[in-house]
Amino acid sequence: MDAYRAIGPLLRLLPPETAHGLSLWALGHGLAPTMTAGDAAADPFLASRVWGLEFPHPIGLAAGFDKDARALGALFGLGFAFVEAGTVTPLPQPGNPRPRMFRLAADEAVINRFGFNSEGLDAFAARLGAFRDTSPGKGIVGANLGRNRHSADAAADYAGGVSRCAALADYLVINVSSPNTPGLRDLQSGEHLQELLPRVAAARDAACSGGGAKTPLLLKLAPDLALQEREAIAGVVMESASGGSGIDGLIIGNTTLSRPQTLQSRHRHEAGGLSGRPLFDLSTEVLRDFHRLTEGRFPLIGVGGVSSGRDAYLKIRAGASLVQLYTAFAYHGPALIGRIRGDLSDLLRADGYSCVTEAVGVDAR
Ligand SMILES: Cc1cc2nc3c(=O)[nH]c(=O)nc-3n(C[C@H](O)[C@H](O)[C@H](O)COP(=O)(O)O)c2cc1C
């Protein structure tokens, strides 16, 4: 872990996308630190069973860090309980022109407008398959699925990703919330979801028809949803799930197009999605609302601005069964994961809980 302390400040001298590429390359080539035995020791207090999967603790890596599933083994070695690979698009595409990622260091935030740069499903599925074959049981992998920018049939893109990845990933994510693909967020409307969800659920059901458990299907939403939109989405999701063949959970949420007044960094007016600390309050409020609107019936993954055990605790209290992060990991490096786990455990114990699941949603009731 200490290697990052030396390298981290050097990485920050590089343009952010270059630094990210270098980190991923090092992780993919076995140059990453791994947890010490103390860090790796499982704390049963933090373990939970969600969608039939055993999570050793609730902290995972959010989508977008390992878009092409290049470094899964190394990321589990850093201590994440689960890693969400992607977003992957069916066909390879380059994404938006550079620069497309900006550090807002004073705000501990990032703005990105990558626009789904992806090597495409073939390469992605091959790596997921290889990971599954060589590292069974090493960690829980999510496959975050997107659509190609110029696709005429978004639902077909998502259904294709589901069919391809259902047997390779532990859960699947329909990402309709990235702000950098024109028209993508329109798919979040109740009307569009009514058409999209049955198609992706049917693809999942067909891919899992050989018996055994169905791969859980999650929907990743934006934090920029008005109350009426949240209500409409919750209604469609509840309806789709009532027949036992639909969405199994929600991820809340993606980056925000809003720009809080508090931002100080010179890049604050760049176009794209804002992540990191300034996203915490907004995404936690939307999370709490979805927990209420879905009556606690769906496991939710809380993501947005988590950088401490206390933040993770507040996400859980707001309704998250699991928590993800990206931006704080980019700023603080791998040691952050063990710190969050330890502090979260202390906070839960101090408040008298006997396991993490007891605290899920207590602030949303
Ligand atoms: C550089 C960057 C790229 C991202 N790419 C994706 C992506 O491809 N798919 C996705 O669903 N979310 C993507 N995200 C959003 C994150 O998964 C997460 O939802 C968001 O950043 C909020 O979490 P954070 O504040 O901990 O970063 C990206 C975020 C960043 C910073």
mmCIF file of C-alpha atoms and ligand atoms in Angstrom:
data_model
loop_
_atom_site.group_PDB
_atom_site.id
_atom_site.type_symbol
_atom_site.label_atom_id
_atom_site.label_comp_id
_atom_site.label_asym_id
_atom_site.label_seq_id
_atom_site.Cartn_x
_atom_site.Cartn_y
_atom_site.Cartn_z
ATOM 1 C CA MET A 1 0.000 0.000 0.000
ATOM 2 C CA ASP A 2 2.845 2.345 0.813
ATOM 3 C CA ALA A 3 4.052 2.323 -2.784
ATOM 4 C CA TYR A 4 1.017 4.419 -3.662
ATOM 5 C CA ARG A 5 2.093 7.080 -1.178
ATOM 6 C CA ALA A 6 5.247 7.564 -3.216
ATOM 7 C CA ILE A 7 3.697 7.201 -6.654
ATOM 8 C CA GLY A 8 0.360 8.946 -6.008
ATOM 9 C CA PRO A 9 1.743 12.523 -5.981
ATOM 10 C CA LEU A 10 3.739 11.765 -9.155
ATOM 11 C CA LEU A 11 0.641 10.462 -10.899
ATOM 12 C CA ARG A 12 -1.110 13.703 -10.045
ATOM 13 C CA LEU A 13 1.479 15.628 -12.033
ATOM 14 C CA LEU A 14 0.282 13.865 -15.171
ATOM 15 C CA PRO A 15 -2.897 14.701 -17.089
ATOM 16 C CA PRO A 16 -5.683 12.721 -15.377
ATOM 17 C CA GLU A 17 -6.453 10.361 -18.239
ATOM 18 C CA THR A 18 -2.750 9.544 -18.666
ATOM 19 C CA ALA A 19 -2.411 8.896 -14.925
ATOM 20 C CA HIS A 20 -5.476 6.691 -14.974
ATOM 21 C CA GLY A 21 -4.196 4.711 -17.969
ATOM 22 C CA LEU A 22 -0.849 4.216 -16.245
ATOM 23 C CA SER A 23 -2.475 3.030 -13.010
ATOM 24 C CA LEU A 24 -4.624 0.565 -14.894
ATOM 25 C CA TRP A 25 -1.655 -0.680 -16.887
ATOM 26 C CA ALA A 26 0.338 -1.227 -13.671
ATOM 27 C CA LEU A 27 -2.598 -3.028 -12.054
ATOM 28 C CA GLY A 28 -3.085 -5.210 -15.118
ATOM 29 C CA HIS A 29 0.619 -6.127 -15.144
ATOM 30 C CA GLY A 30 0.859 -7.253 -11.551
ATOM 31 C CA LEU A 31 2.606 -4.096 -10.318
ATOM 32 C CA ALA A 32 -0.097 -3.301 -7.804
ATOM 33 C CA PRO A 33 0.167 -3.505 -4.044
ATOM 34 C CA THR A 34 -1.897 -6.208 -2.369
ATOM 35 C CA MET A 35 -3.542 -6.115 1.006
ATOM 36 C CA THR A 36 -1.658 -7.052 4.097
ATOM 37 C CA ALA A 37 -3.018 -10.076 5.989
ATOM 38 C CA GLY A 38 -4.536 -7.703 8.557
ATOM 39 C CA ASP A 39 -6.340 -5.681 5.895
ATOM 40 C CA ALA A 40 -7.581 -8.817 4.180
ATOM 41 C CA ALA A 41 -9.013 -10.479 7.309
ATOM 42 C CA ALA A 42 -12.744 -10.814 6.890
ATOM 43 C CA ASP A 43 -14.901 -9.024 9.442
ATOM 44 C CA PRO A 44 -18.149 -11.040 9.683
ATOM 45 C CA PHE A 45 -19.783 -7.916 11.062
ATOM 46 C CA LEU A 46 -19.581 -6.274 7.612
ATOM 47 C CA ALA A 47 -20.580 -9.329 5.567
ATOM 48 C CA SER A 48 -23.946 -9.576 3.874
ATOM 49 C CA ARG A 49 -25.862 -11.686 1.404
ATOM 50 C CA VAL A 50 -27.412 -9.661 -1.413
ATOM 51 C CA TRP A 51 -29.067 -11.208 -4.503
ATOM 52 C CA GLY A 52 -27.843 -14.572 -3.198
ATOM 53 C CA LEU A 53 -24.225 -13.369 -3.432
ATOM 54 C CA GLU A 54 -21.942 -13.344 -0.392
ATOM 55 C CA PHE A 55 -20.290 -9.923 0.002
ATOM 56 C CA PRO A 56 -17.433 -10.005 2.554
ATOM 57 C CA HIS A 57 -18.018 -6.279 3.149
ATOM 58 C CA PRO A 58 -20.087 -3.630 1.392
ATOM 59 C CA ILE A 59 -17.393 -1.572 -0.401
ATOM 60 C CA GLY A 60 -16.967 -1.934 -4.169
ATOM 61 C CA LEU A 61 -15.369 -0.140 -7.093
ATOM 62 C CA ALA A 62 -17.815 1.825 -9.264
ATOM 63 C CA ALA A 63 -18.043 1.509 -13.035
ATOM 64 C CA GLY A 64 -15.760 3.494 -15.312
ATOM 65 C CA PHE A 65 -12.441 2.743 -13.622
ATOM 66 C CA ASP A 66 -11.922 -0.565 -15.417
ATOM 67 C CA LYS A 67 -14.055 -0.048 -18.500
ATOM 68 C CA ASP A 68 -12.570 -2.968 -20.436
ATOM 69 C CA ALA A 69 -12.163 -5.451 -17.551
ATOM 70 C CA ARG A 70 -8.363 -5.378 -17.730
ATOM 71 C CA ALA A 71 -7.376 -5.500 -14.074
ATOM 72 C CA LEU A 72 -10.056 -7.381 -12.137
ATOM 73 C CA GLY A 73 -7.703 -9.663 -10.207
ATOM 74 C CA ALA A 74 -5.481 -6.780 -9.091
ATOM 75 C CA LEU A 75 -8.483 -4.666 -8.038
ATOM 76 C CA PHE A 76 -9.713 -7.470 -5.778
ATOM 77 C CA GLY A 77 -6.183 -7.687 -4.431
ATOM 78 C CA LEU A 78 -6.538 -4.059 -3.283
ATOM 79 C CA GLY A 79 -9.463 -5.052 -1.070
ATOM 80 C CA PHE A 80 -12.654 -4.265 -2.975
ATOM 81 C CA ALA A 81 -15.471 -6.716 -2.214
ATOM 82 C CA PHE A 82 -16.861 -6.223 -5.698
ATOM 83 C CA VAL A 83 -15.778 -4.560 -8.908
ATOM 84 C CA GLU A 84 -18.082 -3.239 -11.598
ATOM 85 C CA ALA A 85 -16.396 -3.461 -14.987
ATOM 86 C CA GLY A 86 -17.552 -1.311 -17.946
ATOM 87 C CA THR A 87 -19.373 0.565 -19.241
ATOM 88 C CA VAL A 88 -18.947 -1.668 -22.290
ATOM 89 C CA THR A 89 -20.638 -0.892 -25.614
ATOM 90 C CA PRO A 90 -21.553 -3.635 -28.100
ATOM 91 C CA LEU A 91 -19.100 -2.427 -30.750
ATOM 92 C CA PRO A 92 -15.780 -0.745 -30.042
ATOM 93 C CA GLN A 93 -15.956 3.075 -30.067
ATOM 94 C CA PRO A 94 -13.414 5.780 -29.232
ATOM 95 C CA GLY A 95 -15.541 8.088 -27.062
ATOM 96 C CA ASN A 96 -15.192 11.867 -27.097
ATOM 97 C CA PRO A 97 -12.028 13.749 -28.083
ATOM 98 C CA ARG A 98 -9.450 14.485 -25.377
ATOM 99 C CA PRO A 99 -9.155 16.197 -22.997
ATOM 100 C CA ARG A 100 -12.239 14.568 -21.460
ATOM 101 C CA MET A 101 -11.325 14.126 -17.797
ATOM 102 C CA PHE A 102 -10.560 17.007 -15.421
ATOM 103 C CA ARG A 103 -9.336 17.069 -11.834
ATOM 104 C CA LEU A 104 -11.017 19.520 -9.504
ATOM 105 C CA ALA A 105 -8.471 18.914 -6.756
ATOM 106 C CA ALA A 106 -9.584 21.696 -4.404
ATOM 107 C CA ASP A 107 -13.072 20.196 -4.487
ATOM 108 C CA GLU A 108 -11.924 16.562 -4.387
ATOM 109 C CA ALA A 109 -13.971 16.074 -7.520
ATOM 110 C CA VAL A 110 -13.644 15.074 -11.163
ATOM 111 C CA ILE A 111 -15.519 16.113 -14.282
ATOM 112 C CA ASN A 112 -15.505 13.588 -17.116
ATOM 113 C CA ARG A 113 -17.023 13.451 -20.540
ATOM 114 C CA PHE A 114 -15.530 10.205 -21.814
ATOM 115 C CA GLY A 115 -18.656 9.307 -23.785
ATOM 116 C CA PHE A 116 -18.340 5.518 -23.473
ATOM 117 C CA ASN A 117 -14.879 4.831 -24.863
ATOM 118 C CA SER A 118 -14.939 1.046 -25.065
ATOM 119 C CA GLU A 119 -13.114 -1.832 -26.680
ATOM 120 C CA GLY A 120 -16.478 -3.447 -27.248
ATOM 121 C CA LEU A 121 -18.215 -6.582 -26.029
ATOM 122 C CA ASP A 122 -15.971 -9.166 -27.714
ATOM 123 C CA ALA A 123 -12.835 -8.105 -25.849
ATOM 124 C CA PHE A 124 -14.777 -7.434 -22.628
ATOM 125 C CA ALA A 125 -16.529 -10.818 -22.600
ATOM 126 C CA ALA A 126 -13.281 -12.646 -23.364
ATOM 127 C CA ARG A 127 -11.595 -11.016 -20.340
ATOM 128 C CA LEU A 128 -14.557 -11.700 -18.034
ATOM 129 C CA GLY A 129 -14.528 -15.326 -19.169
ATOM 130 C CA ALA A 130 -10.790 -15.637 -18.585
ATOM 131 C CA PHE A 131 -11.111 -14.092 -15.123
ATOM 132 C CA ARG A 132 -13.945 -16.435 -14.231
ATOM 133 C CA ASP A 133 -11.938 -19.466 -15.400
ATOM 134 C CA THR A 134 -8.666 -18.553 -13.736
ATOM 135 C CA SER A 135 -9.888 -16.915 -10.517
ATOM 136 C CA PRO A 136 -13.105 -18.602 -9.428
ATOM 137 C CA GLY A 137 -14.473 -17.143 -6.218
ATOM 138 C CA LYS A 138 -11.925 -14.330 -6.132
ATOM 139 C CA GLY A 139 -14.534 -11.579 -6.050
ATOM 140 C CA ILE A 140 -17.933 -10.421 -7.219
ATOM 141 C CA VAL A 141 -17.888 -8.904 -10.715
ATOM 142 C CA GLY A 142 -20.560 -6.667 -12.204
ATOM 143 C CA ALA A 143 -20.843 -5.993 -15.937
ATOM 144 C CA ASN A 144 -22.028 -2.451 -16.663
ATOM 145 C CA LEU A 145 -23.642 -2.303 -20.101
ATOM 146 C CA GLY A 146 -24.153 0.640 -22.439
ATOM 147 C CA ARG A 147 -25.186 1.389 -25.985
ATOM 148 C CA ASN A 148 -23.217 2.558 -28.959
ATOM 149 C CA ARG A 149 -23.462 6.274 -29.652
ATOM 150 C CA HIS A 150 -24.977 5.821 -33.118
ATOM 151 C CA SER A 151 -27.069 2.763 -32.382
ATOM 152 C CA ALA A 152 -30.591 2.931 -33.811
ATOM 153 C CA ASP A 153 -31.975 0.451 -31.263
ATOM 154 C CA ALA A 154 -30.739 1.074 -27.741
ATOM 155 C CA ALA A 155 -32.811 -1.762 -26.267
ATOM 156 C CA ALA A 156 -31.181 -4.225 -28.688
ATOM 157 C CA ASP A 157 -27.744 -3.005 -27.569
ATOM 158 C CA TYR A 158 -28.577 -3.575 -23.905
ATOM 159 C CA ALA A 159 -30.253 -6.923 -24.566
ATOM 160 C CA GLY A 160 -27.180 -8.046 -26.554
ATOM 161 C CA GLY A 161 -24.895 -7.107 -23.668
ATOM 162 C CA VAL A 162 -27.120 -8.963 -21.217
ATOM 163 C CA SER A 163 -27.169 -12.130 -23.341
ATOM 164 C CA ARG A 164 -23.424 -12.040 -23.732
ATOM 165 C CA CYS A 165 -22.473 -11.333 -20.106
ATOM 166 C CA ALA A 166 -25.196 -13.105 -18.094
ATOM 167 C CA ALA A 167 -23.109 -16.234 -17.605
ATOM 168 C CA LEU A 168 -19.823 -14.344 -17.156
ATOM 169 C CA ALA A 169 -20.695 -11.740 -14.513
ATOM 170 C CA ASP A 170 -22.245 -11.998 -11.042
ATOM 171 C CA TYR A 171 -24.597 -9.100 -11.773
ATOM 172 C CA LEU A 172 -25.532 -6.969 -14.763
ATOM 173 C CA VAL A 173 -26.141 -3.216 -14.909
ATOM 174 C CA ILE A 174 -28.244 -1.371 -17.451
ATOM 175 C CA ASN A 175 -26.592 2.023 -17.539
ATOM 176 C CA VAL A 176 -29.093 4.623 -18.717
ATOM 177 C CA SER A 177 -27.553 7.464 -16.758
ATOM 178 C CA SER A 178 -24.191 8.504 -18.188
ATOM 179 C CA PRO A 179 -24.513 12.134 -19.199
ATOM 180 C CA ASN A 180 -22.090 12.050 -22.133
ATOM 181 C CA THR A 181 -23.976 10.002 -24.722
ATOM 182 C CA PRO A 182 -26.661 12.147 -26.368
ATOM 183 C CA GLY A 183 -30.182 10.915 -25.568
ATOM 184 C CA LEU A 184 -29.034 8.218 -23.117
ATOM 185 C CA ARG A 185 -30.641 9.725 -20.041
ATOM 186 C CA ASP A 186 -33.979 10.001 -21.888
ATOM 187 C CA LEU A 187 -34.179 6.210 -21.469
ATOM 188 C CA GLN A 188 -34.807 6.828 -17.753
ATOM 189 C CA SER A 189 -38.332 8.123 -18.395
ATOM 190 C CA GLY A 190 -41.113 5.858 -17.190
ATOM 191 C CA GLU A 191 -42.365 5.508 -20.756
ATOM 192 C CA HIS A 192 -39.002 4.378 -22.152
ATOM 193 C CA LEU A 193 -38.307 2.077 -19.225
ATOM 194 C CA GLN A 194 -41.641 0.370 -19.741
ATOM 195 C CA GLU A 195 -40.371 -0.723 -23.126
ATOM 196 C CA LEU A 196 -36.717 -1.291 -22.245
ATOM 197 C CA LEU A 197 -37.008 -3.301 -19.032
ATOM 198 C CA PRO A 198 -39.091 -6.204 -20.386
ATOM 199 C CA ARG A 199 -36.660 -6.593 -23.282
ATOM 200 C CA VAL A 200 -33.542 -6.744 -21.133
ATOM 201 C CA ALA A 201 -35.268 -8.940 -18.555
ATOM 202 C CA ALA A 202 -36.332 -11.333 -21.317
ATOM 203 C CA ALA A 203 -32.742 -11.463 -22.589
ATOM 204 C CA ARG A 204 -31.518 -12.212 -19.066
ATOM 205 C CA ASP A 205 -34.172 -14.880 -18.516
ATOM 206 C CA ALA A 206 -33.334 -16.556 -21.837
ATOM 207 C CA ALA A 207 -29.606 -16.494 -21.069
ATOM 208 C CA CYS A 208 -30.240 -18.036 -17.644
ATOM 209 C CA SER A 209 -32.826 -20.580 -18.734
ATOM 210 C CA GLY A 210 -30.520 -23.550 -18.158
ATOM 211 C CA GLY A 211 -31.463 -23.690 -14.474
ATOM 212 C CA GLY A 212 -29.685 -22.183 -11.493
ATOM 213 C CA ALA A 213 -30.100 -18.637 -10.275
ATOM 214 C CA LYS A 214 -30.834 -15.790 -12.672
ATOM 215 C CA THR A 215 -28.059 -13.234 -12.891
ATOM 216 C CA PRO A 216 -29.310 -10.146 -11.001
ATOM 217 C CA LEU A 217 -30.221 -7.212 -13.238
ATOM 218 C CA LEU A 218 -29.654 -3.681 -11.933
ATOM 219 C CA LEU A 219 -30.510 -0.262 -13.295
ATOM 220 C CA LYS A 220 -28.066 2.627 -12.813
ATOM 221 C CA LEU A 221 -29.760 6.005 -12.490
ATOM 222 C CA ALA A 222 -28.700 9.629 -12.539
ATOM 223 C CA PRO A 223 -28.846 11.754 -9.406
ATOM 224 C CA ASP A 224 -30.394 14.543 -11.500
ATOM 225 C CA LEU A 225 -33.975 13.301 -11.361
ATOM 226 C CA ALA A 226 -36.922 15.446 -10.266
ATOM 227 C CA LEU A 227 -39.268 13.932 -7.693
ATOM 228 C CA GLN A 228 -41.895 13.161 -10.335
ATOM 229 C CA GLU A 229 -39.316 11.321 -12.444
ATOM 230 C CA ARG A 230 -38.164 9.316 -9.425
ATOM 231 C CA GLU A 231 -41.753 8.347 -8.683
ATOM 232 C CA ALA A 232 -42.379 7.262 -12.271
ATOM 233 C CA ILE A 233 -39.178 5.178 -12.364
ATOM 234 C CA ALA A 234 -39.906 3.548 -9.009
ATOM 235 C CA GLY A 235 -43.409 2.690 -10.240
ATOM 236 C CA VAL A 236 -42.155 1.006 -13.414
ATOM 237 C CA VAL A 237 -39.398 -0.863 -11.584
ATOM 238 C CA MET A 238 -41.797 -2.141 -8.911
ATOM 239 C CA GLU A 239 -44.249 -3.219 -11.577
ATOM 240 C CA SER A 240 -41.563 -4.946 -13.654
ATOM 241 C CA ALA A 241 -40.343 -6.822 -10.596
ATOM 242 C CA SER A 242 -43.745 -7.893 -9.343
ATOM 243 C CA GLY A 243 -43.940 -10.745 -11.858
ATOM 244 C CA GLY A 244 -40.592 -12.052 -10.653
ATOM 245 C CA SER A 245 -38.891 -11.225 -13.937
ATOM 246 C CA GLY A 246 -37.499 -7.754 -13.883
ATOM 247 C CA ILE A 247 -35.088 -5.401 -12.216
ATOM 248 C CA ASP A 248 -33.474 -6.720 -9.025
ATOM 249 C CA GLY A 249 -31.842 -3.548 -7.764
ATOM 250 C CA LEU A 250 -30.870 0.068 -8.438
ATOM 251 C CA ILE A 251 -27.558 1.899 -8.438
ATOM 252 C CA ILE A 252 -27.831 5.512 -7.326
ATOM 253 C CA GLY A 253 -26.215 7.145 -8.908
ATOM 254 C CA ASN A 254 -24.087 8.265 -11.769
ATOM 255 C CA THR A 255 -22.309 11.615 -12.103
ATOM 256 C CA THR A 256 -24.271 14.868 -11.967
ATOM 257 C CA LEU A 257 -24.705 17.586 -14.559
ATOM 258 C CA SER A 258 -25.348 20.063 -11.759
ATOM 259 C CA ARG A 259 -22.575 22.344 -10.508
ATOM 260 C CA PRO A 260 -22.859 23.154 -6.798
ATOM 261 C CA GLN A 261 -22.079 26.797 -5.963
ATOM 262 C CA THR A 262 -19.324 25.615 -3.635
ATOM 263 C CA LEU A 263 -17.010 24.435 -6.462
ATOM 264 C CA GLN A 264 -13.719 26.306 -6.476
ATOM 265 C CA SER A 265 -11.546 24.664 -9.111
ATOM 266 C CA ARG A 266 -10.901 26.344 -12.422
ATOM 267 C CA HIS A 267 -12.259 23.360 -14.351
ATOM 268 C CA ARG A 268 -15.692 23.608 -12.723
ATOM 269 C CA HIS A 269 -17.361 24.836 -15.917
ATOM 270 C CA GLU A 270 -16.105 21.985 -18.117
ATOM 271 C CA ALA A 271 -18.888 19.998 -19.766
ATOM 272 C CA GLY A 272 -19.515 16.504 -18.422
ATOM 273 C CA GLY A 273 -20.495 14.647 -15.287
ATOM 274 C CA LEU A 274 -19.265 15.767 -11.875
ATOM 275 C CA SER A 275 -18.232 13.120 -9.331
ATOM 276 C CA GLY A 276 -16.588 13.084 -5.934
ATOM 277 C CA ARG A 277 -17.206 14.899 -2.685
ATOM 278 C CA PRO A 278 -19.603 17.605 -4.022
ATOM 279 C CA LEU A 279 -21.903 14.818 -5.266
ATOM 280 C CA PHE A 280 -22.371 13.253 -1.847
ATOM 281 C CA ASP A 281 -25.402 15.162 -0.521
ATOM 282 C CA LEU A 282 -27.377 15.067 -3.761
ATOM 283 C CA SER A 283 -26.798 11.378 -4.451
ATOM 284 C CA THR A 284 -27.535 10.410 -0.840
ATOM 285 C CA GLU A 285 -30.795 12.340 -0.889
ATOM 286 C CA VAL A 286 -31.884 10.608 -4.109
ATOM 287 C CA LEU A 287 -30.837 7.247 -2.648
ATOM 288 C CA ARG A 288 -32.939 7.843 0.461
ATOM 289 C CA ASP A 289 -35.866 8.766 -1.719
ATOM 290 C CA PHE A 290 -35.609 5.612 -3.822
ATOM 291 C CA HIS A 291 -35.415 3.475 -0.698
ATOM 292 C CA ARG A 292 -38.677 5.073 0.425
ATOM 293 C CA LEU A 293 -40.339 4.913 -3.019
ATOM 294 C CA THR A 294 -39.478 1.238 -3.505
ATOM 295 C CA GLU A 295 -40.496 0.454 0.091
ATOM 296 C CA GLY A 296 -37.128 -1.099 0.840
ATOM 297 C CA ARG A 297 -37.982 -4.028 -1.439
ATOM 298 C CA PHE A 298 -34.911 -3.758 -3.705
ATOM 299 C CA PRO A 299 -31.289 -3.788 -2.701
ATOM 300 C CA LEU A 300 -29.786 -0.419 -3.627
ATOM 301 C CA ILE A 301 -26.138 0.369 -4.293
ATOM 302 C CA GLY A 302 -25.239 3.836 -3.012
ATOM 303 C CA VAL A 303 -22.543 5.683 -4.925
ATOM 304 C CA GLY A 304 -21.495 9.313 -5.144
ATOM 305 C CA GLY A 305 -18.909 11.197 -3.137
ATOM 306 C CA VAL A 306 -17.972 8.452 -0.681
ATOM 307 C CA SER A 307 -14.522 9.101 0.761
ATOM 308 C CA SER A 308 -14.709 7.904 4.379
ATOM 309 C CA GLY A 309 -16.227 5.283 6.644
ATOM 310 C CA ARG A 310 -18.698 7.901 7.786
ATOM 311 C CA ASP A 311 -19.824 8.566 4.200
ATOM 312 C CA ALA A 312 -20.285 4.831 3.624
ATOM 313 C CA TYR A 313 -22.251 4.606 6.888
ATOM 314 C CA LEU A 314 -24.552 7.463 5.810
ATOM 315 C CA LYS A 315 -25.177 5.772 2.434
ATOM 316 C CA ILE A 316 -26.125 2.564 4.253
ATOM 317 C CA ARG A 317 -28.386 4.428 6.664
ATOM 318 C CA ALA A 318 -30.004 6.130 3.654
ATOM 319 C CA GLY A 319 -30.863 2.749 2.133
ATOM 320 C CA ALA A 320 -27.765 1.298 0.478
ATOM 321 C CA SER A 321 -27.141 -2.418 0.945
ATOM 322 C CA LEU A 322 -23.808 -1.908 -0.815
ATOM 323 C CA VAL A 323 -21.594 1.116 -1.479
ATOM 324 C CA GLN A 324 -19.317 1.993 -4.388
ATOM 325 C CA LEU A 325 -16.742 4.667 -5.007
ATOM 326 C CA TYR A 326 -14.463 5.866 -7.752
ATOM 327 C CA THR A 327 -13.256 9.473 -7.375
ATOM 328 C CA ALA A 328 -12.011 9.216 -3.784
ATOM 329 C CA PHE A 329 -10.087 6.069 -4.755
ATOM 330 C CA ALA A 330 -8.426 8.050 -7.538
ATOM 331 C CA TYR A 331 -7.412 10.771 -5.046
ATOM 332 C CA HIS A 332 -6.444 8.661 -2.043
ATOM 333 C CA GLY A 333 -5.306 5.330 -3.444
ATOM 334 C CA PRO A 334 -5.797 1.791 -2.183
ATOM 335 C CA ALA A 335 -5.216 2.457 1.542
ATOM 336 C CA LEU A 336 -8.597 4.186 1.562
ATOM 337 C CA ILE A 337 -10.479 0.889 1.230
ATOM 338 C CA GLY A 338 -9.153 -0.600 4.478
ATOM 339 C CA ARG A 339 -9.706 2.726 6.260
ATOM 340 C CA ILE A 340 -13.330 2.879 5.156
ATOM 341 C CA ARG A 341 -13.929 -0.724 6.236
ATOM 342 C CA GLY A 342 -12.397 -0.171 9.666
ATOM 343 C CA ASP A 343 -14.161 3.138 10.330
ATOM 344 C CA LEU A 344 -17.497 1.814 9.080
ATOM 345 C CA SER A 345 -17.247 -1.139 11.399
ATOM 346 C CA ASP A 346 -16.434 1.158 14.357
ATOM 347 C CA LEU A 347 -19.357 3.482 13.592
ATOM 348 C CA LEU A 348 -21.837 0.612 13.345
ATOM 349 C CA ARG A 349 -20.631 -0.892 16.610
ATOM 350 C CA ALA A 350 -20.696 2.475 18.373
ATOM 351 C CA ASP A 351 -24.355 2.835 17.409
ATOM 352 C CA GLY A 352 -25.153 -0.611 18.788
ATOM 353 C CA TYR A 353 -25.721 -2.566 15.574
ATOM 354 C CA SER A 354 -24.826 -6.227 15.539
ATOM 355 C CA CYS A 355 -24.279 -6.395 11.771
ATOM 356 C CA VAL A 356 -24.202 -4.019 8.811
ATOM 357 C CA THR A 357 -27.550 -5.113 7.370
ATOM 358 C CA GLU A 358 -29.388 -3.843 10.451
ATOM 359 C CA ALA A 359 -28.469 -0.264 9.544
ATOM 360 C CA VAL A 360 -29.732 -0.361 5.951
ATOM 361 C CA GLY A 361 -32.342 2.344 5.434
ATOM 362 C CA VAL A 362 -32.720 3.456 9.057
ATOM 363 C CA ASP A 363 -32.597 7.130 7.993
ATOM 364 C CA ALA A 364 -35.158 6.606 5.228
ATOM 365 C CA ARG A 365 -37.984 5.386 7.415
HETATM 366 C C1 LIG B 1 -13.634 9.196 -15.008
HETATM 367 C C2 LIG B 1 -14.950 8.546 -14.731
HETATM 368 C C3 LIG B 1 -15.506 7.652 -15.629
HETATM 369 C C4 LIG B 1 -16.738 7.052 -15.378
HETATM 370 N N1 LIG B 1 -17.231 6.145 -16.265
HETATM 371 C C5 LIG B 1 -18.412 5.515 -15.982
HETATM 372 C C6 LIG B 1 -18.917 4.513 -16.851
HETATM 373 O O1 LIG B 1 -18.322 4.155 -17.865
HETATM 374 N N2 LIG B 1 -20.110 3.939 -16.530
HETATM 375 C C7 LIG B 1 -20.808 4.268 -15.384
HETATM 376 O O2 LIG B 1 -21.871 3.704 -15.137
HETATM 377 N N3 LIG B 1 -20.324 5.199 -14.529
HETATM 378 C C8 LIG B 1 -19.155 5.808 -14.805
HETATM 379 N N4 LIG B 1 -18.665 6.739 -13.928
HETATM 380 C C9 LIG B 1 -19.468 7.105 -12.730
HETATM 381 C C10 LIG B 1 -19.055 6.320 -11.487
HETATM 382 O O3 LIG B 1 -19.288 4.947 -11.649
HETATM 383 C C11 LIG B 1 -19.848 6.826 -10.260
HETATM 384 O O4 LIG B 1 -21.216 6.546 -10.466
HETATM 385 C C12 LIG B 1 -19.666 8.314 -10.016
HETATM 386 O O5 LIG B 1 -18.366 8.734 -10.317
HETATM 387 C C13 LIG B 1 -19.982 8.728 -8.580
HETATM 388 O O6 LIG B 1 -19.103 8.093 -7.673
HETATM 389 P P1 LIG B 1 -17.790 8.823 -7.042
HETATM 390 O O7 LIG B 1 -18.238 10.171 -6.562
HETATM 391 O O8 LIG B 1 -17.342 7.915 -5.964
HETATM 392 O O9 LIG B 1 -16.819 8.923 -8.159
HETATM 393 C C14 LIG B 1 -17.428 7.362 -14.177
HETATM 394 C C15 LIG B 1 -16.858 8.239 -13.261
HETATM 395 C C16 LIG B 1 -15.648 8.831 -13.512
HETATM 396 C C17 LIG B 1 -15.062 9.767 -12.504
#
